[in-house]
C-alpha positions as a Markdown table, in Angstrom:
| # | Residue | x | y | z |
|---|---|---|---|---|
| 1 | Met | 58.1 | 92.9 | 199.5 |
| 2 | Leu | 55.1 | 92.9 | 201.8 |
| 3 | Asp | 54.7 | 89.1 | 201.3 |
| 4 | Ala | 58.3 | 88.5 | 202.4 |
| 5 | Val | 57.8 | 90.8 | 205.5 |
| 6 | Ile | 54.6 | 88.8 | 206.5 |
| 7 | Ile | 56.3 | 85.4 | 206.1 |
| 8 | Leu | 59.6 | 86.5 | 207.9 |
| 9 | Leu | 57.7 | 88.2 | 210.7 |
| 10 | Ser | 55.7 | 85.0 | 211.3 |
| 11 | Ile | 58.9 | 82.8 | 211.2 |
| 12 | Phe | 60.8 | 85.1 | 213.7 |
| 13 | Thr | 57.7 | 85.4 | 215.9 |
| 14 | Phe | 57.2 | 81.7 | 216.3 |
| 15 | Ala | 61.0 | 81.1 | 216.5 |
| 16 | Gly | 61.1 | 83.5 | 219.5 |
| 17 | Val | 58.2 | 81.8 | 221.1 |
| 18 | Gly | 59.9 | 78.4 | 220.7 |
| 19 | Phe | 63.2 | 79.8 | 222.1 |
| 20 | Ala | 61.5 | 81.3 | 225.2 |
| 21 | Val | 59.0 | 78.6 | 225.9 |
| 22 | Val | 61.7 | 76.3 | 227.2 |
| 23 | Asp | 62.1 | 78.6 | 230.3 |
| 24 | Leu | 58.5 | 78.0 | 231.2 |
| 25 | Leu | 59.1 | 74.2 | 231.7 |
| 26 | Pro | 58.9 | 73.1 | 235.4 |
| 27 | Asp | 62.1 | 73.1 | 237.4 |
| 28 | Ser | 62.0 | 69.4 | 237.8 |
| 29 | Val | 62.1 | 68.9 | 234.0 |
| 30 | Gln | 64.8 | 71.5 | 233.5 |
| 31 | Met | 67.0 | 69.7 | 236.0 |
| 32 | Gln | 67.0 | 66.6 | 233.8 |
| 33 | Ile | 68.1 | 68.5 | 230.7 |
| 34 | Ser | 71.8 | 68.5 | 230.2 |
| 35 | Asn | 72.0 | 71.2 | 227.4 |
| 36 | Met | 69.4 | 73.9 | 227.7 |
| 37 | Asp | 70.8 | 76.0 | 224.9 |
| 38 | Ala | 70.5 | 73.1 | 222.4 |
| 39 | Leu | 66.9 | 72.5 | 223.4 |
| 40 | Arg | 66.1 | 76.3 | 223.0 |
| 41 | Trp | 67.5 | 76.3 | 219.5 |
| 42 | Leu | 65.7 | 73.0 | 218.7 |
| 43 | Ala | 62.4 | 74.4 | 219.9 |
| 44 | Ala | 63.1 | 77.6 | 218.0 |
| 45 | Gly | 63.7 | 75.7 | 214.8 |
| 46 | Phe | 60.6 | 73.6 | 215.1 |
| 47 | Met | 58.4 | 76.6 | 215.8 |
| 48 | Ser | 60.0 | 78.5 | 212.9 |
| 49 | Ile | 58.7 | 75.7 | 210.6 |
| 50 | Ile | 55.2 | 76.2 | 212.0 |
| 51 | Gly | 55.7 | 79.9 | 211.6 |
| 52 | Leu | 56.6 | 79.5 | 207.9 |
| 53 | Ala | 53.4 | 77.6 | 207.3 |
| 54 | Ile | 51.2 | 80.1 | 209.2 |
| 55 | Gly | 53.0 | 82.9 | 207.4 |
| 56 | Leu | 52.2 | 81.4 | 204.0 |
| 57 | Val | 48.6 | 81.1 | 205.0 |
| 58 | Ala | 48.5 | 84.7 | 206.3 |
| 59 | Gln | 50.1 | 86.0 | 203.1 |
| 60 | Thr | 47.7 | 84.2 | 200.9 |
| 61 | Thr | 44.7 | 85.4 | 203.0 |
| 62 | Tyr | 46.0 | 88.9 | 202.8 |
| 63 | Arg | 46.3 | 88.9 | 199.0 |
| 64 | Arg | 42.8 | 87.5 | 198.6 |
| 65 | Leu | 41.4 | 90.1 | 201.0 |
| 66 | Glu | 43.3 | 92.9 | 199.1 |
| 67 | Asn | 41.9 | 91.8 | 195.7 |
| 68 | Gln | 38.4 | 91.7 | 197.2 |
| 69 | Ile | 38.7 | 95.2 | 198.7 |
| 70 | Arg | 40.1 | 96.5 | 195.4 |
| 71 | Gln | 37.1 | 95.1 | 193.5 |
| 72 | Thr | 34.6 | 96.5 | 196.0 |
| 73 | Pro | 33.2 | 100.0 | 195.2 |
| 74 | Ile | 34.1 | 102.7 | 197.7 |
| 75 | Glu | 30.4 | 103.3 | 198.4 |
| 76 | Thr | 29.9 | 99.7 | 199.5 |
| 77 | Ile | 33.0 | 99.9 | 201.7 |
| 78 | Leu | 31.7 | 103.1 | 203.3 |
| 79 | Thr | 28.2 | 101.9 | 203.9 |
| 80 | Arg | 29.4 | 98.6 | 205.3 |
| 81 | Ala | 31.7 | 100.5 | 207.7 |
| 82 | Val | 28.8 | 102.7 | 208.9 |
| 83 | Gly | 26.6 | 99.6 | 209.2 |
| 84 | Leu | 29.3 | 97.8 | 211.3 |
| 85 | Val | 29.6 | 100.8 | 213.7 |
| 86 | Ile | 25.9 | 101.1 | 214.1 |
| 87 | Gly | 25.6 | 97.4 | 214.8 |
| 88 | Leu | 28.3 | 97.5 | 217.5 |
| 89 | Leu | 26.8 | 100.6 | 219.1 |
| 90 | Ile | 23.3 | 98.9 | 219.3 |
| 91 | Ala | 25.0 | 95.8 | 220.7 |
| 92 | Asn | 26.7 | 97.8 | 223.5 |
| 93 | Leu | 23.6 | 99.7 | 224.3 |
| 94 | Met | 21.5 | 96.6 | 224.5 |
| 95 | Leu | 24.1 | 94.5 | 226.4 |
| 96 | Ala | 25.0 | 97.2 | 229.0 |
| 97 | Pro | 22.2 | 96.3 | 231.4 |
| 98 | Ile | 23.4 | 92.7 | 231.5 |
| 99 | Phe | 26.7 | 93.8 | 233.1 |
| 100 | Leu | 24.7 | 95.4 | 236.0 |
| 101 | Leu | 23.0 | 92.1 | 236.8 |
| 102 | Pro | 24.2 | 90.4 | 240.1 |
| 103 | Ile | 25.6 | 87.3 | 238.6 |
| 104 | Pro | 27.4 | 84.8 | 241.0 |
| 105 | Gly | 31.1 | 84.6 | 240.6 |
| 106 | Glu | 31.1 | 81.1 | 239.3 |
| 107 | Phe | 29.0 | 82.2 | 236.4 |
| 108 | Ser | 31.0 | 85.3 | 235.7 |
| 109 | Phe | 32.0 | 84.0 | 232.2 |
| 110 | Ile | 28.4 | 84.6 | 231.0 |
| 111 | Lys | 29.0 | 88.4 | 230.7 |
| 112 | Pro | 32.0 | 88.4 | 228.4 |
| 113 | Thr | 30.5 | 85.5 | 226.4 |
| 114 | Leu | 27.2 | 87.4 | 225.8 |
| 115 | Ala | 29.1 | 90.6 | 225.0 |
| 116 | Val | 31.2 | 88.8 | 222.3 |
| 117 | Phe | 28.3 | 86.9 | 220.9 |
| 118 | Gly | 26.0 | 89.9 | 220.8 |
| 119 | Ser | 28.6 | 92.1 | 219.2 |
| 120 | Val | 29.3 | 89.6 | 216.4 |
| 121 | Ile | 25.5 | 89.1 | 215.7 |
| 122 | Phe | 24.7 | 92.8 | 215.6 |
| 123 | Ala | 27.9 | 93.6 | 213.5 |
| 124 | Phe | 26.7 | 91.1 | 210.9 |
| 125 | Leu | 23.2 | 92.6 | 211.0 |
| 126 | Gly | 24.6 | 96.0 | 210.5 |
| 127 | Ile | 26.6 | 95.0 | 207.5 |
| 128 | Ser | 23.6 | 93.1 | 206.0 |
| 129 | Leu | 21.4 | 96.2 | 206.5 |
| 130 | Ala | 24.1 | 98.3 | 204.7 |
| 131 | Asp | 24.1 | 96.0 | 201.8 |
| 132 | Thr | 20.4 | 96.1 | 201.5 |
| 133 | His | 19.8 | 99.9 | 202.0 |
| 134 | Gly | 23.2 | 101.2 | 201.1 |
| 135 | Arg | 22.2 | 103.2 | 198.1 |
| 136 | Thr | 19.4 | 104.9 | 200.1 |
| 137 | Phe | 21.9 | 105.8 | 202.8 |
| 138 | Met | 24.2 | 107.3 | 200.2 |
| 139 | Arg | 21.4 | 109.5 | 198.9 |
| 140 | Leu | 20.8 | 110.7 | 202.4 |
| 141 | Ile | 24.4 | 111.6 | 202.8 |
| 142 | Asn | 24.6 | 113.3 | 199.4 |
| 143 | Pro | 21.1 | 114.1 | 198.1 |
| 144 | Asn | 22.6 | 116.2 | 195.3 |
| 145 | Ser | 24.2 | 113.2 | 193.6 |
| 146 | Ile | 23.9 | 113.0 | 189.8 |
| 147 | Glu | 21.6 | 109.9 | 190.0 |
| 148 | Thr | 19.3 | 111.7 | 192.5 |
| 149 | Met | 19.1 | 114.8 | 190.5 |
| 150 | Leu | 18.4 | 113.0 | 187.3 |
| 151 | Leu | 15.5 | 111.0 | 189.1 |
| 152 | Ala | 14.2 | 114.2 | 190.5 |
| 153 | Glu | 14.0 | 116.0 | 187.2 |
| 154 | Gly | 12.5 | 113.0 | 185.4 |
| 155 | Thr | 15.4 | 112.2 | 183.1 |
| 156 | Leu | 15.8 | 108.9 | 184.8 |
| 157 | Lys | 13.0 | 106.7 | 186.0 |
| 158 | Pro | 13.3 | 104.2 | 188.8 |
| 159 | Ile | 13.1 | 100.6 | 187.7 |
| 160 | Ala | 9.6 | 99.2 | 188.4 |
| 161 | Pro | 9.4 | 95.8 | 190.1 |
| 162 | Lys | 8.3 | 92.8 | 188.0 |
| 163 | Ile | 5.5 | 90.6 | 189.4 |
| 164 | Val | 5.6 | 87.1 | 188.1 |
| 165 | Asp | 2.6 | 84.8 | 187.9 |
| 166 | Thr | 2.2 | 81.0 | 188.2 |
| 167 | Ser | 2.2 | 80.3 | 184.4 |
| 168 | Cys | 5.4 | 82.2 | 183.8 |
| 169 | Ile | 7.2 | 80.3 | 186.4 |
| 170 | Ile | 6.1 | 77.0 | 185.2 |
| 171 | Asp | 6.8 | 78.0 | 181.6 |
| 172 | Gly | 10.5 | 78.2 | 182.6 |
| 173 | Arg | 11.7 | 80.9 | 180.0 |
| 174 | Ile | 12.1 | 83.4 | 182.8 |
| 175 | Glu | 15.3 | 81.7 | 183.9 |
| 176 | Pro | 17.3 | 82.4 | 180.6 |
| 177 | Leu | 15.7 | 85.9 | 180.5 |
| 178 | Leu | 17.2 | 86.7 | 183.9 |
| 179 | Ala | 20.5 | 85.1 | 182.9 |
| 180 | Thr | 20.8 | 87.3 | 179.8 |
| 181 | Gly | 19.9 | 90.5 | 181.8 |
| 182 | Phe | 16.9 | 91.5 | 179.8 |
| 183 | Ile | 14.7 | 91.6 | 183.0 |
| 184 | Glu | 16.0 | 94.5 | 185.2 |
| 185 | Gly | 15.1 | 95.3 | 188.8 |
| 186 | Gln | 13.5 | 93.0 | 191.4 |
| 187 | Val | 11.3 | 90.1 | 190.4 |
| 188 | Leu | 8.5 | 89.6 | 193.1 |
| 189 | Val | 7.0 | 86.2 | 193.7 |
| 190 | Pro | 3.8 | 86.8 | 195.7 |
| 191 | Gln | 3.0 | 84.5 | 198.6 |
| 192 | Phe | -0.4 | 83.5 | 196.9 |
| 193 | Val | 1.5 | 82.4 | 193.8 |
| 194 | Leu | 3.7 | 80.1 | 195.9 |
| 195 | Ala | 0.5 | 78.8 | 197.5 |
| 196 | Glu | -0.9 | 78.1 | 194.0 |
| 197 | Leu | 2.2 | 76.3 | 193.0 |
| 198 | Gln | 2.2 | 74.1 | 196.1 |
| 199 | Gln | -1.5 | 73.4 | 195.5 |
| 200 | Leu | -0.7 | 72.2 | 192.0 |
| 201 | Ala | 2.3 | 70.1 | 193.2 |
| 202 | Asp | -0.1 | 68.4 | 195.8 |
| 203 | Ala | -2.9 | 67.9 | 193.3 |
| 204 | Ser | -4.3 | 64.4 | 192.5 |
| 205 | Asn | -4.2 | 65.0 | 188.8 |
| 206 | Asp | -0.9 | 63.8 | 187.4 |
| 207 | Gln | -0.5 | 66.6 | 184.8 |
| 208 | Lys | -1.2 | 69.3 | 187.4 |
| 209 | Arg | 1.2 | 67.7 | 189.9 |
| 210 | Val | 4.0 | 67.6 | 187.3 |
| 211 | Arg | 3.4 | 71.2 | 186.4 |
| 212 | Gly | 3.4 | 72.3 | 190.1 |
| 213 | Arg | 6.6 | 70.5 | 190.9 |
| 214 | Arg | 8.3 | 71.9 | 187.7 |
| 215 | Gly | 7.3 | 75.4 | 188.8 |
| 216 | Leu | 8.7 | 74.9 | 192.3 |
| 217 | Asp | 12.0 | 73.5 | 190.9 |
| 218 | Ile | 12.4 | 76.4 | 188.5 |
| 219 | Leu | 11.6 | 78.8 | 191.2 |
| 220 | Gly | 14.2 | 77.2 | 193.5 |
| 221 | Ser | 16.8 | 77.3 | 190.7 |
| 222 | Ile | 16.3 | 80.9 | 189.8 |
| 223 | Gln | 16.3 | 81.9 | 193.5 |
| 224 | Ala | 19.6 | 80.2 | 194.0 |
| 225 | Asp | 21.2 | 81.7 | 190.8 |
| 226 | Phe | 19.8 | 85.2 | 191.3 |
| 227 | Pro | 19.3 | 85.8 | 195.0 |
| 228 | Glu | 19.5 | 89.6 | 194.7 |
| 229 | Ser | 16.8 | 89.7 | 192.0 |
| 230 | Ile | 14.2 | 87.2 | 193.3 |
| 231 | Val | 12.1 | 88.4 | 196.3 |
| 232 | Ile | 9.2 | 86.5 | 198.0 |
| 233 | His | 6.5 | 89.1 | 198.5 |
| 234 | Ser | 4.3 | 88.5 | 201.6 |
| 235 | Ala | 1.3 | 90.4 | 200.3 |
| 236 | Asp | -2.0 | 88.5 | 200.2 |
| 237 | Tyr | -5.7 | 89.6 | 199.8 |
| 238 | Asp | -8.1 | 87.4 | 201.6 |
| 239 | Asp | -11.0 | 89.5 | 200.2 |
| 240 | Ile | -10.0 | 88.8 | 196.6 |
| 241 | Ala | -11.0 | 85.3 | 195.3 |
| 242 | Thr | -8.8 | 84.6 | 192.3 |
| 243 | Val | -5.1 | 84.6 | 191.9 |
| 244 | Asp | -5.2 | 86.7 | 188.7 |
| 245 | Ala | -7.3 | 89.4 | 190.4 |
| 246 | Lys | -4.7 | 89.4 | 193.3 |
| 247 | Leu | -1.9 | 89.9 | 190.8 |
| 248 | Val | -3.5 | 92.8 | 189.1 |
| 249 | His | -4.4 | 94.4 | 192.5 |
| 250 | Leu | -0.8 | 94.0 | 193.6 |
| 251 | Ala | 0.6 | 95.5 | 190.4 |
| 252 | Gln | -1.7 | 98.5 | 190.9 |
| 253 | Glu | -0.8 | 98.8 | 194.6 |
| 254 | Ile | 3.0 | 99.0 | 194.1 |
| 255 | Asn | 3.0 | 100.4 | 190.5 |
| 256 | Gly | 4.7 | 97.2 | 189.2 |
| 257 | Ile | 4.9 | 95.4 | 185.9 |
| 258 | Leu | 3.1 | 92.1 | 185.5 |
| 259 | Leu | 5.3 | 89.3 | 184.0 |
| 260 | Thr | 3.2 | 86.6 | 182.4 |
| 261 | Asn | 2.5 | 84.5 | 179.4 |
| 262 | Asp | -1.3 | 84.2 | 180.1 |
| 263 | Tyr | -3.2 | 85.8 | 177.2 |
| 264 | Asn | -6.5 | 86.4 | 179.2 |
| 265 | Leu | -4.6 | 87.9 | 182.2 |
| 266 | Ser | -2.8 | 90.2 | 179.8 |
| 267 | Lys | -6.0 | 91.4 | 178.3 |
| 268 | Val | -7.7 | 92.0 | 181.8 |
| 269 | Ala | -4.6 | 93.7 | 183.1 |
| 270 | Asn | -4.4 | 96.1 | 180.1 |
| 271 | Leu | -8.0 | 97.1 | 180.6 |
| 272 | Gln | -7.1 | 98.0 | 184.2 |
| 273 | Lys | -4.1 | 100.1 | 183.1 |
| 274 | Val | -1.5 | 97.6 | 184.4 |
| 275 | Gln | 1.7 | 97.3 | 182.4 |
| 276 | Ile | 2.3 | 93.9 | 181.1 |
| 277 | Leu | 5.4 | 92.0 | 179.9 |
| 278 | Asn | 4.2 | 88.9 | 177.9 |
| 279 | Val | 6.8 | 86.3 | 177.4 |
| 280 | Asn | 5.0 | 85.0 | 174.4 |
| 281 | Asp | 4.9 | 88.4 | 172.8 |
| 282 | Leu | 8.7 | 88.7 | 173.4 |
| 283 | Ala | 9.3 | 85.3 | 171.7 |
| 284 | Gln | 7.3 | 86.4 | 168.7 |
| 285 | Ala | 9.2 | 89.7 | 168.5 |
| 286 | Val | 12.6 | 88.1 | 168.5 |
| 287 | Arg | 11.9 | 85.5 | 165.8 |
| 288 | Pro | 14.1 | 86.0 | 162.8 |
| 289 | Ile | 12.4 | 87.8 | 159.9 |
| 290 | Tyr | 12.8 | 86.2 | 156.5 |
| 291 | Leu | 12.2 | 88.3 | 153.4 |
| 292 | Pro | 11.6 | 87.2 | 149.8 |
| 293 | Gly | 14.9 | 86.1 | 148.3 |
| 294 | Asp | 16.5 | 84.9 | 151.7 |
| 295 | Ser | 18.0 | 81.5 | 151.7 |
| 296 | Leu | 17.6 | 79.0 | 154.5 |
| 297 | Ala | 18.5 | 75.4 | 155.3 |
| 298 | Leu | 15.3 | 73.3 | 155.8 |
| 299 | Lys | 14.5 | 69.7 | 156.3 |
| 300 | Ile | 11.4 | 68.5 | 154.5 |
| 301 | Val | 9.5 | 66.4 | 157.0 |
| 302 | Lys | 6.2 | 65.7 | 155.3 |
| 303 | Gln | 4.0 | 66.2 | 152.2 |
| 304 | Gly | 1.9 | 69.4 | 151.8 |
| 305 | Lys | -1.7 | 69.8 | 150.9 |
| 306 | Glu | -1.0 | 70.4 | 147.3 |
| 307 | Ala | 0.3 | 67.8 | 145.0 |
| 308 | Ser | 3.9 | 69.1 | 144.7 |
| 309 | Gln | 4.3 | 70.7 | 148.1 |
| 310 | Gly | 6.6 | 69.7 | 150.9 |
| 311 | Val | 6.5 | 71.0 | 154.5 |
| 312 | Gly | 9.3 | 71.7 | 156.9 |
| 313 | Tyr | 9.7 | 73.6 | 160.3 |
| 314 | Leu | 12.1 | 76.1 | 161.6 |
| 315 | Glu | 13.6 | 75.8 | 165.0 |
| 316 | Asp | 11.0 | 78.2 | 166.5 |
| 317 | Gly | 8.2 | 76.0 | 165.1 |
| 318 | Thr | 7.4 | 78.2 | 162.1 |
| 319 | Met | 5.9 | 76.1 | 159.2 |
| 320 | Val | 7.6 | 76.5 | 155.8 |
| 321 | Val | 5.7 | 75.3 | 152.7 |
| 322 | Val | 8.1 | 74.5 | 149.8 |
| 323 | Glu | 6.9 | 74.2 | 146.3 |
| 324 | Glu | 8.2 | 71.1 | 144.5 |
| 325 | Gly | 9.4 | 69.8 | 147.9 |
| 326 | Arg | 7.3 | 66.6 | 147.9 |
| 327 | Asn | 10.1 | 64.6 | 146.2 |
| 328 | His | 12.6 | 65.8 | 148.9 |
| 329 | Val | 10.7 | 64.5 | 152.0 |
| 330 | Gly | 13.3 | 63.4 | 154.6 |
| 331 | Ser | 16.1 | 65.4 | 152.9 |
| 332 | Glu | 17.6 | 68.8 | 154.0 |
| 333 | Leu | 18.2 | 71.4 | 151.3 |
| 334 | Gln | 18.5 | 75.1 | 150.7 |
| 335 | Val | 15.3 | 76.8 | 149.9 |
| 336 | Ile | 14.5 | 80.4 | 148.8 |
| 337 | Val | 11.8 | 82.3 | 150.6 |
| 338 | Thr | 9.2 | 83.8 | 148.3 |
| 339 | Ser | 6.6 | 85.1 | 150.8 |
| 340 | Ala | 5.5 | 85.1 | 154.4 |
| 341 | Leu | 2.0 | 85.1 | 155.8 |
| 342 | Gln | 0.9 | 86.0 | 159.4 |
| 343 | Thr | -2.2 | 84.2 | 160.5 |
| 344 | Ser | -4.0 | 83.8 | 163.8 |
| 345 | Ala | -2.3 | 80.5 | 164.3 |
| 346 | Gly | 1.1 | 81.9 | 163.8 |
| 347 | Arg | 3.4 | 82.7 | 160.9 |
| 348 | Met | 3.8 | 80.7 | 157.7 |
| 349 | Ile | 6.6 | 81.0 | 155.1 |
| 350 | Phe | 6.3 | 79.9 | 151.5 |
| 351 | Ala | 9.5 | 78.9 | 149.6 |
| 352 | Lys | 10.8 | 77.3 | 146.5 |
| 353 | Thr | 13.7 | 75.0 | 145.8 |
| 354 | Pro | 16.5 | 76.5 | 143.6 |
| 355 | Ser | 15.6 | 74.1 | 140.8 |
| 356 | Val | 12.1 | 75.6 | 140.6 |
| 357 | Leu | 13.6 | 79.2 | 140.4 |
| 358 | Ala | 16.0 | 78.2 | 137.7 |
| 359 | Ser | 13.3 | 76.8 | 135.5 |
């Protein structure tokens, strides 16, 4: 019903404008027109077509705006409204002295232009401020909210920011981790990490240059895909020489969590009581566990050390040694796991072919 009202209102409004605009023609033009009523109806019909087009656009825009408002939480609408009001108030307070300046008459258009421009700028700044600090503002209005009470009593804990190092960015696995939602909260990229990436990208060594450019590309990609999660942190410490030491110091300073895949940095940070999220440890933890008796499809790619052994690899790089697999090199077959061995170099699985088990 509302859609029809919008379209009909637009049609009748423009038709009325077209009907009345004929009377605004100069008298010399009206004297040359033999039938004014026909011209009025012709103009009204033409303007009604324009009104129909504008009505359809207005109706579509209204529906989109309505859907967006329905999907927006009431807290966001409230904080944005408050931010808008604050922005407009600041704009009027700052622009008020301009209207008292003795501006010549020929430049009188400057005052309303500055008023409109300033109001629009400060209105957007107010809304942006509300989007950034809206939750804090809501806690000030309602300090006894459930979330605030749970945080105060220790039932809930605030999400600590994650500080990412250079090796983790270049590694690239942080992007799918962000996409799957396993990394919560903000991910801070310190300014000195950016400087190290740029230094690598400008290095004369080809391998370092490729790594540096890869890191910058990955950082640009995740910043575009997750703009609310990735934050460039401006902190730097000129009195600290190495990037690793700066990362540990920053984590201690803001009580953050260090996100890395550097083994040595993890050890140093643990000694200094800094919490670590090591991507390599995560990759090891989520590897599938194969127990004796499990069956898996495996391609035998080469011969083993023993006379009858064949060797294949799982998708995660785990080596599988298959008894009586030498004769199946180049073939894919189902093997049965007999045991697994964890070594310093990684995990190794031992298996047999079904024919060996049958015998």
